[in-house]
DNA sequence: TATTTATGTCAGTCATGTTGACATATTTCG
DNA sequence: CGAAATATGTCAACATGACTGACATAAATA
């Protein structure tokens, strides 16, 4: 037992206390996201739609005139997956398509009045949750929150996404 | 046209600029979570497992001796859903069960050595992502980030969850 | 004109969630 | 002690939303 135990045991490439902090932060993100996404689910399941519908409604609402390829890139799903859900939203009159001005192969997507109404109803409990959390945590905390989220995004796409979000 | 247009148009119960800020924050959370969860997917799909397996491995690893009911409450799924995935993890020797000391009906869950190893491999890219984001954003931002996440959690369970996370 | 691109669609499969019903062991209550 | 409640497991059927692979059409581009 001639060890000189200055460092804590099992201190690998990363500090153990720091690792615990990271684990806690990961769990916090899990729980926050779990509750955050549960808000629209109540309304959705009563209406016979799912989260996939909400995601489409959100991004078409936020970026009117978005095309199919862009939507696919955002959602990271295949066109077959998107197609099934989007077809329903078109048929129900929540979303409409117009051919692109410059490229007439493209189908630009827009929410109809009915679509905007439904999207707002789905989003409102989520908006309220975020609004309350921001108010409770205060502006400095919000700023830090946004900074960390930005850095969690893949660096390769970070700039493009941030630009799009701010313009949207 | 005798309107006195002092307020911006369509200013409902909430300020329009604030609403835009909330929408941006929601999208940022979506993109951050999307990329955050994509990390283990690469390893998982190569191994023939899914996110459901990872979630179980994470929480059993973080809370050794957790029982089935607690795990169900955290994941918010039915015991049938949990059962299917947990059964595989037991059979593959990643998780083991021991009867509860006080209540022998309970099955307390633990990771095996093999399970700890696999969990660490799955989590490491996620940990690295968070670690880098925290380092880039700085300690004050991290503190704000955590504060906001806490307030996004349902208020009714917030205290219990936070206590559990900090003890875990 | 030939090729590439943007989109749509058919068919089959998989992962993971759901509900409902029922079984077993154990604890707790009257 | 015996009855009821609890913790867990399991069977079956079904829904949602992912996936792959193949193929079709219209429009842009080389």
Short mmCIF file of C-alpha atoms in Angstrom, two decimals, chain A residues 92-154:
data_model
loop_
_atom_site.label_atom_id
_atom_site.label_comp_id
_atom_site.label_asym_id
_atom_site.label_seq_id
_atom_site.Cartn_x
_atom_site.Cartn_y
_atom_site.Cartn_z
CA UNK A 92 -57.55 16.62 -45.18
CA UNK A 93 -56.83 20.11 -46.48
CA UNK A 94 -54.24 21.08 -43.87
CA UNK A 95 -51.42 21.48 -46.39
CA UNK A 96 -51.38 22.55 -50.02
CA UNK A 97 -48.81 22.21 -52.79
CA UNK A 98 -47.81 24.67 -55.48
CA UNK A 99 -45.27 24.04 -58.24
CA UNK A 100 -41.98 25.92 -57.81
CA UNK A 101 -41.64 29.19 -59.71
CA UNK A 102 -38.11 28.57 -60.96
CA UNK A 103 -38.13 24.79 -60.86
CA UNK A 104 -41.55 23.43 -61.73
CA UNK A 105 -40.59 19.92 -60.59
CA UNK A 106 -40.61 21.08 -57.01
CA UNK A 107 -43.75 20.99 -54.87
CA UNK A 108 -43.69 23.91 -52.48
CA UNK A 109 -45.67 23.32 -49.32
CA UNK A 110 -47.95 25.72 -47.51
CA UNK A 111 -50.41 25.48 -44.65
CA UNK A 112 -54.03 26.28 -45.43
CA UNK A 113 -56.08 28.36 -43.01
CA UNK A 114 -57.37 25.17 -41.51
CA UNK A 115 -53.81 23.87 -41.26
CA UNK A 116 -52.58 27.00 -39.50
CA UNK A 117 -55.45 26.73 -37.06
CA UNK A 118 -54.71 23.10 -36.23
CA UNK A 119 -50.99 23.70 -35.96
CA UNK A 120 -51.55 26.55 -33.54
CA UNK A 121 -53.81 24.37 -31.42
CA UNK A 122 -51.21 21.60 -31.31
CA UNK A 123 -48.33 23.92 -30.52
CA UNK A 124 -49.96 26.12 -27.95
CA UNK A 125 -49.42 23.91 -24.89
CA UNK A 126 -45.79 23.48 -25.93
CA UNK A 127 -45.38 27.22 -26.42
CA UNK A 128 -46.88 27.82 -23.01
CA UNK A 129 -44.54 25.31 -21.40
CA UNK A 130 -41.49 26.97 -22.93
CA UNK A 131 -42.77 30.44 -22.14
CA UNK A 132 -43.27 29.53 -18.49
CA UNK A 133 -39.87 27.83 -18.25
CA UNK A 134 -38.16 30.88 -19.76
CA UNK A 135 -39.97 33.23 -17.41
CA UNK A 136 -39.09 31.13 -14.39
CA UNK A 137 -35.43 30.70 -15.33
CA UNK A 138 -34.83 34.29 -16.41
CA UNK A 139 -33.22 35.86 -19.47
CA UNK A 140 -29.61 34.95 -18.62
CA UNK A 141 -30.52 31.32 -18.18
CA UNK A 142 -32.40 31.39 -21.49
CA UNK A 143 -29.37 32.77 -23.23
CA UNK A 144 -27.20 30.00 -21.81
CA UNK A 145 -29.81 27.42 -22.71
CA UNK A 146 -29.82 28.52 -26.33
CA UNK A 147 -26.04 28.63 -26.50
CA UNK A 148 -25.69 25.05 -25.29
CA UNK A 149 -28.40 23.79 -27.64
CA UNK A 150 -26.63 25.41 -30.57
CA UNK A 151 -23.45 23.55 -29.70
CA UNK A 152 -25.29 20.25 -29.42
CA UNK A 153 -26.18 20.46 -33.10
CA UNK A 154 -23.80 18.73 -35.53
#
